[in-house]
Amino acid sequence: MSAAQNYTAGKITGIIANLVIVEVDGPVSQNEICFIQSESVKLMAEVIKVNDNKAYVQVFESTRGLKPGTLVEFTGAMLEVTLGPGLLSRNYDGLQHNLNTMEGLFLKKGDYTRALDEDCIWPFKPVVKAGDVVQAGDFLGETIENQVRHRIMVPFKFEDRYTVKMVAEEGEYEAGNTIAVLTDRKNNEFDITMIQKWPVKLAVRSYREKPRPFKLLETKIRTIDTLNPIVEGGTGFIPGPFGSGKTVLQHAISKQADADVVIIAACGERANEVVEIFAEFPKLDDPRTGRKLMERTIIIANTSNMPVASREASVYTAMTIGEYYRSMGLKVLLLADSTSRWAQALREMSNRMEELPGPDGFPVDLPAIISNFYSRAGYVYLNNGETGSITFIGTVSPAGGNLKEPVTESTKKAARCFYALSQQRADSKRYPAIDPIESYSKYIEYPELQEYLAKHVSEDWVGKVMQVRNILIRGKEAAEQINILGDDGVPMDYHQILWKAEVIDFVILQQDAFDEIDRSTPMERQHYMLDKVLEVYHTDFSFESFEEVNPFFKRIINSFRQMNYAVFRSDDFNRHEKELHNIIEERKTA
Amino acid sequence: MRETKAFQKIYTRITQITKATCSLQAEDVGYEELASINGRLAQVVKIMGDHVTLQVFGGTEGIPSNAEVMFFGHPPTIKVGEDLAGRFFNAFGEPIDGGPEVEGEERETGGPSVNPVRRKQPSELITTGIAGIDLNNTIVTGQKIPFFSDPDQPYNQVMAMVALRAEADKIILGGMGLTNDDYLFYKNVFDNAGALDRIISFVNTTENPPVERLLVPDMALTAAEYFAVEKNEKVLVLLTDMTLYADALSIVSNRMDQIPSKDSMPGSLYSDLARIYEKAVQFPEGGSITIIAVTTISGGDITHAIPDNTGYITEGQLFLRRDSDIGKVIVDPFRSLSRLKQLVIGKKTREDHPQVMNAAIRLFADAANAKTKLENGFDLTHYDERTLHFAKEYSEQLLAIDVNMNVDAMLNTAWKLFERHFKPAEVSIREELVNKYWVKEH
Ligand SMILES: Nc1ncnc2c1ncn2[C@@H]1O[C@H](COP(=O)(O)OP(=O)(O)OP(=O)(O)O)[C@@H](O)[C@H]1O
Ligand SMILES: [Mg+2]
């Protein structure tokens, strides 16, 4: 496929922060990777603009000490990731260099460690035979990676159809060994190993069809699953001011969600948050398999103090790895925190290149970049009829917490679930601070999902959810009225509806991410609790004066919360439930 | 700072001078390299062909177009060693205490980042005796957290108090735009506490040119890295005032004709601040760098670009404000947050800590609602009245920054206040804890 080629070379003529201008002696392409031959190390950079014989490259490293005249070698290739068995439970930087095999306490410039070991040995079992006709993405064989069935596929780069000439027998092979030989129509032969490469900026399209997603993805977070559910292959985003709980929420989803593979892109955020994952995930059990969470997780860490230019790369690296696992028929969950940092990196660069800025100084094509990225998620039918999915949830960090800004607005057009975190809820420690009224899931309007919920949760589930929403809105209105007219200026009903909405808030919406039991609520339990709070809602209570309303409902909430803190259907749980019934009986009108 | 280069070529033709930068034609210059212009320190910020732009730290007032320009051949450096302890320096690392030059190993400032997989998760409690911190916003070694404070609050006093109580091996003060009075205040407090031998200061005062401030955090943090990595020490770095640091960044970027983003700050403000704050770290060998900073805000507006970007970077913030009910400064429980508190509360402190903390803040919030009701002329319920009484005592006995006690005493005080004003169901704490700690009689 590749003939020997002479690649272009060039010399540095300008440096502004991590933007370097290179005068070149031959052709270069947009997004081509080049290496700057600085004194002792080679620094990786990417072409982001070409003007005449000048290539503008963004350097994935600090440019401190670089001098004009320094030699630059172009590679002819775009930024690519390496795909194969051995990715799971690795910690990579934004360009997929293995962080664990780097030397020393501090990151060193140009320390580009390998993503995968070619000499690592894997068991291989063929699933095709000589003479079979195959195309990109078709399974040639399989291996076992952390007990996940890892398919070895026809490389995504292979266009057209091929005939299997030879396939290796079942046995143990190095990842870099040839496990199959394919021939094209002209009888050219290609050696296939367990490792392939793919450019991160291009979507992998080796699947048959991308239908509308329809299966609930359980996150075990009540305010998401019950009120605004996300689906396998769905997209969502979490905007919120600093400290409102975006990262805590994403971490909770990454620990509890029902996924085969979880990829976390820490993009321009705090290093200590990644360290938290490093520390916790190897100890926590995967609720689905009983193995450790780390075994199904890949971390792409490009924290805020790591090179700014690799922030953008990091989310694409994560997405491409996700597409690789989806092509094997797996359920992938992809999380990025925070997509705003990536947009800011684009802004810094566009600013340095003196491009005409769009709103707030962001590049004018920001909306297109964002929607293009989100469109890579999705539920797919593979060529062999199996299914796979990438569910993507990104956080957004709007300046000043104001949602009228380009990144939030562009993302709103691209993502189908909107989980708006409210400063007010965070301030009053009502976590997770997802605003139940502002937020939405478009999926709950999909007849496909409604059907799925009716079948898997309960026949009238969607109706109940709508009712809960309605109660929350009425509760909010009642609270506003009471604020304006005073406690004794409104009818007693207002106090009741206010407090019935509060019961939903405290029992269903609020969930303690740091409590062993409360943090994870399976759908069955969510169903049970929703029925309980609706029972309270449908009960009429009698009060002599509004002064009695608050203490009464506080007791109800207290019993409910004790239930939330107890193991489902345990003695404690049952005891508090009984206590709850007794309280309800006290004021129930016949 | 060292001026070394085998053959020092001297340039004498400056082609452009702005308020913060000079440009000239020069060869073989490295990016971020230092230079001197008629003796004033400058740094390369842009190279276009043989055209080099320098940011002049001392400002460009009076610089002639034929000034002498020499390049050093290296970026900013500092000499590190045990001798730094007890010393006061300016932004360039030159002694201002009359003492001798420091001998030691020369290091580039603003060096590389720690590989995230080599960090350890912070878990060591820092106690300050202040309940607004220890009880509600517990901080740990390796954390980075600023005080958000209006300029009229006593933030330097609080910070000095926290520093002295924190039991750090070294305290490194990075002063940016400190008034001379505040500089002398720090010096006195540290001196009186007999702590001078574990203090190191890099100070830019209001009398020095503003752009010089840009060097201070890197100086302080490079020194901190030396003690934390080489000596496995617990280092506390105090940075005050980071708002003035950000102002200096905007001066330079405006002079370089960059398109400003929100509040005329450079578009790279987030990355610029993150580079500094992310130096906070816990190392596995026991050394750590904890950063406590001050970000002054005006009129409590945290949506301004400086506090906003800071909040997105740091691990929480401590909000200082005057509580008019008790006439004292408190750490505001609503707007303050320590994000690393969950690593230690209830684990390194008593089991009831998380729930007691949350319950007290919830009740304090109820009191705030009652106060609004009162202001709007509505009658208060009995419950409202009780929350108001609770809030006043909570402020006085716990939140006020002049209270000094250990965490157990804070928890006991909180339980006592709960018991005095509420019934267990109103406090909504897990049953086992109520059974164990609710004071039946006293
Ligand atoms: N579900 C929750 N339960 C309990 N506490 C929470 C929850 N969510 C958030 N918090 C509290 O809020 C703090 C901030 O949350 P988090 O770090 O997720 O904010 P963020 O929105 O990611 O902020 P930033 O944009 O600055 O990264 C946490 O450290 C924790 O104390
Ligand atoms: Mg976050």
JSON list of N, CA and C in Angstrom, two decimals, chain A residues 421-453:
[
{"chain": "A", "resi": 421, "resn": "LEU", "atom": "N", "xyz": [-26.73, 22.06, 35.09]},
{"chain": "A", "resi": 421, "resn": "LEU", "atom": "CA", "xyz": [-26.50, 22.14, 36.53]},
{"chain": "A", "resi": 421, "resn": "LEU", "atom": "C", "xyz": [-26.79, 23.56, 36.99]},
{"chain": "A", "resi": 422, "resn": "SER", "atom": "N", "xyz": [-27.51, 23.66, 38.09]},
{"chain": "A", "resi": 422, "resn": "SER", "atom": "CA", "xyz": [-27.93, 24.98, 38.54]},
{"chain": "A", "resi": 422, "resn": "SER", "atom": "C", "xyz": [-27.10, 25.41, 39.75]},
{"chain": "A", "resi": 423, "resn": "GLN", "atom": "N", "xyz": [-26.62, 26.65, 39.67]},
{"chain": "A", "resi": 423, "resn": "GLN", "atom": "CA", "xyz": [-25.82, 27.22, 40.75]},
{"chain": "A", "resi": 423, "resn": "GLN", "atom": "C", "xyz": [-26.62, 27.20, 42.05]},
{"chain": "A", "resi": 424, "resn": "GLN", "atom": "N", "xyz": [-27.89, 27.54, 41.92]},
{"chain": "A", "resi": 424, "resn": "GLN", "atom": "CA", "xyz": [-28.74, 27.63, 43.10]},
{"chain": "A", "resi": 424, "resn": "GLN", "atom": "C", "xyz": [-28.86, 26.28, 43.81]},
{"chain": "A", "resi": 425, "resn": "ARG", "atom": "N", "xyz": [-29.07, 25.23, 43.01]},
{"chain": "A", "resi": 425, "resn": "ARG", "atom": "CA", "xyz": [-29.18, 23.90, 43.61]},
{"chain": "A", "resi": 425, "resn": "ARG", "atom": "C", "xyz": [-27.85, 23.49, 44.24]},
{"chain": "A", "resi": 426, "resn": "ALA", "atom": "N", "xyz": [-26.75, 23.81, 43.55]},
{"chain": "A", "resi": 426, "resn": "ALA", "atom": "CA", "xyz": [-25.44, 23.44, 44.10]},
{"chain": "A", "resi": 426, "resn": "ALA", "atom": "C", "xyz": [-25.20, 24.20, 45.40]},
{"chain": "A", "resi": 427, "resn": "ASP", "atom": "N", "xyz": [-25.56, 25.50, 45.42]},
{"chain": "A", "resi": 427, "resn": "ASP", "atom": "CA", "xyz": [-25.36, 26.29, 46.63]},
{"chain": "A", "resi": 427, "resn": "ASP", "atom": "C", "xyz": [-26.12, 25.71, 47.81]},
{"chain": "A", "resi": 428, "resn": "SER", "atom": "N", "xyz": [-27.33, 25.21, 47.53]},
{"chain": "A", "resi": 428, "resn": "SER", "atom": "CA", "xyz": [-28.10, 24.66, 48.66]},
{"chain": "A", "resi": 428, "resn": "SER", "atom": "C", "xyz": [-27.82, 23.16, 48.80]},
{"chain": "A", "resi": 429, "resn": "LYS", "atom": "N", "xyz": [-26.73, 22.70, 48.19]},
{"chain": "A", "resi": 429, "resn": "LYS", "atom": "CA", "xyz": [-26.25, 21.31, 48.32]},
{"chain": "A", "resi": 429, "resn": "LYS", "atom": "C", "xyz": [-27.31, 20.30, 47.90]},
{"chain": "A", "resi": 430, "resn": "ARG", "atom": "N", "xyz": [-28.15, 20.67, 46.93]},
{"chain": "A", "resi": 430, "resn": "ARG", "atom": "CA", "xyz": [-29.11, 19.71, 46.40]},
{"chain": "A", "resi": 430, "resn": "ARG", "atom": "C", "xyz": [-28.45, 19.00, 45.23]},
{"chain": "A", "resi": 431, "resn": "TYR", "atom": "N", "xyz": [-27.63, 18.01, 45.55]},
{"chain": "A", "resi": 431, "resn": "TYR", "atom": "CA", "xyz": [-26.87, 17.29, 44.53]},
{"chain": "A", "resi": 431, "resn": "TYR", "atom": "C", "xyz": [-27.58, 16.01, 44.10]},
{"chain": "A", "resi": 432, "resn": "PRO", "atom": "N", "xyz": [-27.39, 15.57, 42.88]},
{"chain": "A", "resi": 432, "resn": "PRO", "atom": "CA", "xyz": [-26.75, 16.28, 41.78]},
{"chain": "A", "resi": 432, "resn": "PRO", "atom": "C", "xyz": [-27.60, 17.49, 41.38]},
{"chain": "A", "resi": 433, "resn": "ALA", "atom": "N", "xyz": [-26.89, 18.57, 41.03]},
{"chain": "A", "resi": 433, "resn": "ALA", "atom": "CA", "xyz": [-27.58, 19.85, 40.87]},
{"chain": "A", "resi": 433, "resn": "ALA", "atom": "C", "xyz": [-28.29, 20.01, 39.53]},
{"chain": "A", "resi": 434, "resn": "ILE", "atom": "N", "xyz": [-28.63, 18.89, 38.88]},
{"chain": "A", "resi": 434, "resn": "ILE", "atom": "CA", "xyz": [-29.32, 18.95, 37.59]},
{"chain": "A", "resi": 434, "resn": "ILE", "atom": "C", "xyz": [-30.69, 19.62, 37.78]},
{"chain": "A", "resi": 435, "resn": "ASP", "atom": "N", "xyz": [-30.89, 20.71, 37.07]},
{"chain": "A", "resi": 435, "resn": "ASP", "atom": "CA", "xyz": [-32.16, 21.44, 37.17]},
{"chain": "A", "resi": 435, "resn": "ASP", "atom": "C", "xyz": [-33.25, 20.60, 36.52]},
{"chain": "A", "resi": 436, "resn": "PRO", "atom": "N", "xyz": [-34.26, 20.17, 37.30]},
{"chain": "A", "resi": 436, "resn": "PRO", "atom": "CA", "xyz": [-35.22, 19.20, 36.74]},
{"chain": "A", "resi": 436, "resn": "PRO", "atom": "C", "xyz": [-36.16, 19.83, 35.72]},
{"chain": "A", "resi": 437, "resn": "ILE", "atom": "N", "xyz": [-36.27, 21.14, 35.74]},
{"chain": "A", "resi": 437, "resn": "ILE", "atom": "CA", "xyz": [-37.22, 21.78, 34.84]},
{"chain": "A", "resi": 437, "resn": "ILE", "atom": "C", "xyz": [-36.55, 22.25, 33.56]},
{"chain": "A", "resi": 438, "resn": "GLU", "atom": "N", "xyz": [-35.35, 22.82, 33.68]},
{"chain": "A", "resi": 438, "resn": "GLU", "atom": "CA", "xyz": [-34.62, 23.27, 32.49]},
{"chain": "A", "resi": 438, "resn": "GLU", "atom": "C", "xyz": [-34.11, 22.11, 31.64]},
{"chain": "A", "resi": 439, "resn": "SER", "atom": "N", "xyz": [-33.72, 21.02, 32.31]},
{"chain": "A", "resi": 439, "resn": "SER", "atom": "CA", "xyz": [-33.05, 19.94, 31.60]},
{"chain": "A", "resi": 439, "resn": "SER", "atom": "C", "xyz": [-34.03, 19.12, 30.77]},
{"chain": "A", "resi": 440, "resn": "TYR", "atom": "N", "xyz": [-33.51, 18.44, 29.78]},
{"chain": "A", "resi": 440, "resn": "TYR", "atom": "CA", "xyz": [-34.39, 17.58, 28.98]},
{"chain": "A", "resi": 440, "resn": "TYR", "atom": "C", "xyz": [-33.64, 16.40, 28.39]},
{"chain": "A", "resi": 441, "resn": "SER", "atom": "N", "xyz": [-34.41, 15.38, 28.01]},
{"chain": "A", "resi": 441, "resn": "SER", "atom": "CA", "xyz": [-33.89, 14.30, 27.19]},
{"chain": "A", "resi": 441, "resn": "SER", "atom": "C", "xyz": [-34.82, 14.20, 26.00]},
{"chain": "A", "resi": 442, "resn": "LYS", "atom": "N", "xyz": [-34.28, 14.38, 24.81]},
{"chain": "A", "resi": 442, "resn": "LYS", "atom": "CA", "xyz": [-35.11, 14.25, 23.61]},
{"chain": "A", "resi": 442, "resn": "LYS", "atom": "C", "xyz": [-35.55, 12.80, 23.43]},
{"chain": "A", "resi": 443, "resn": "TYR", "atom": "N", "xyz": [-34.77, 11.88, 24.01]},
{"chain": "A", "resi": 443, "resn": "TYR", "atom": "CA", "xyz": [-35.04, 10.46, 23.75]},
{"chain": "A", "resi": 443, "resn": "TYR", "atom": "C", "xyz": [-36.36, 10.02, 24.33]},
{"chain": "A", "resi": 444, "resn": "ILE", "atom": "N", "xyz": [-36.78, 10.66, 25.42]},
{"chain": "A", "resi": 444, "resn": "ILE", "atom": "CA", "xyz": [-38.01, 10.19, 26.05]},
{"chain": "A", "resi": 444, "resn": "ILE", "atom": "C", "xyz": [-39.21, 10.45, 25.14]},
{"chain": "A", "resi": 445, "resn": "GLU", "atom": "N", "xyz": [-39.01, 11.29, 24.14]},
{"chain": "A", "resi": 445, "resn": "GLU", "atom": "CA", "xyz": [-40.09, 11.52, 23.16]},
{"chain": "A", "resi": 445, "resn": "GLU", "atom": "C", "xyz": [-40.04, 10.50, 22.03]},
{"chain": "A", "resi": 446, "resn": "TYR", "atom": "N", "xyz": [-38.96, 9.71, 21.95]},
{"chain": "A", "resi": 446, "resn": "TYR", "atom": "CA", "xyz": [-38.86, 8.72, 20.88]},
{"chain": "A", "resi": 446, "resn": "TYR", "atom": "C", "xyz": [-39.84, 7.57, 21.17]},
{"chain": "A", "resi": 447, "resn": "PRO", "atom": "N", "xyz": [-40.74, 7.27, 20.24]},
{"chain": "A", "resi": 447, "resn": "PRO", "atom": "CA", "xyz": [-41.62, 6.12, 20.45]},
{"chain": "A", "resi": 447, "resn": "PRO", "atom": "C", "xyz": [-40.82, 4.83, 20.70]},
{"chain": "A", "resi": 448, "resn": "GLU", "atom": "N", "xyz": [-39.64, 4.71, 20.05]},
{"chain": "A", "resi": 448, "resn": "GLU", "atom": "CA", "xyz": [-38.81, 3.52, 20.22]},
{"chain": "A", "resi": 448, "resn": "GLU", "atom": "C", "xyz": [-38.44, 3.32, 21.69]},
{"chain": "A", "resi": 449, "resn": "LEU", "atom": "N", "xyz": [-38.05, 4.44, 22.35]},
{"chain": "A", "resi": 449, "resn": "LEU", "atom": "CA", "xyz": [-37.64, 4.32, 23.75]},
{"chain": "A", "resi": 449, "resn": "LEU", "atom": "C", "xyz": [-38.88, 4.12, 24.63]},
{"chain": "A", "resi": 450, "resn": "GLN", "atom": "N", "xyz": [-39.95, 4.81, 24.32]},
{"chain": "A", "resi": 450, "resn": "GLN", "atom": "CA", "xyz": [-41.17, 4.66, 25.13]},
{"chain": "A", "resi": 450, "resn": "GLN", "atom": "C", "xyz": [-41.61, 3.21, 25.14]},
{"chain": "A", "resi": 451, "resn": "GLU", "atom": "N", "xyz": [-41.54, 2.58, 23.97]},
{"chain": "A", "resi": 451, "resn": "GLU", "atom": "CA", "xyz": [-41.90, 1.18, 23.87]},
{"chain": "A", "resi": 451, "resn": "GLU", "atom": "C", "xyz": [-40.97, 0.32, 24.74]},
{"chain": "A", "resi": 452, "resn": "TYR", "atom": "N", "xyz": [-39.69, 0.65, 24.65]},
{"chain": "A", "resi": 452, "resn": "TYR", "atom": "CA", "xyz": [-38.69, -0.10, 25.41]},
{"chain": "A", "resi": 452, "resn": "TYR", "atom": "C", "xyz": [-38.96, 0.02, 26.92]},
{"chain": "A", "resi": 453, "resn": "LEU", "atom": "N", "xyz": [-39.27, 1.25, 27.36]},
{"chain": "A", "resi": 453, "resn": "LEU", "atom": "CA", "xyz": [-39.52, 1.47, 28.78]},
{"chain": "A", "resi": 453, "resn": "LEU", "atom": "C", "xyz": [-40.80, 0.76, 29.23]}
]
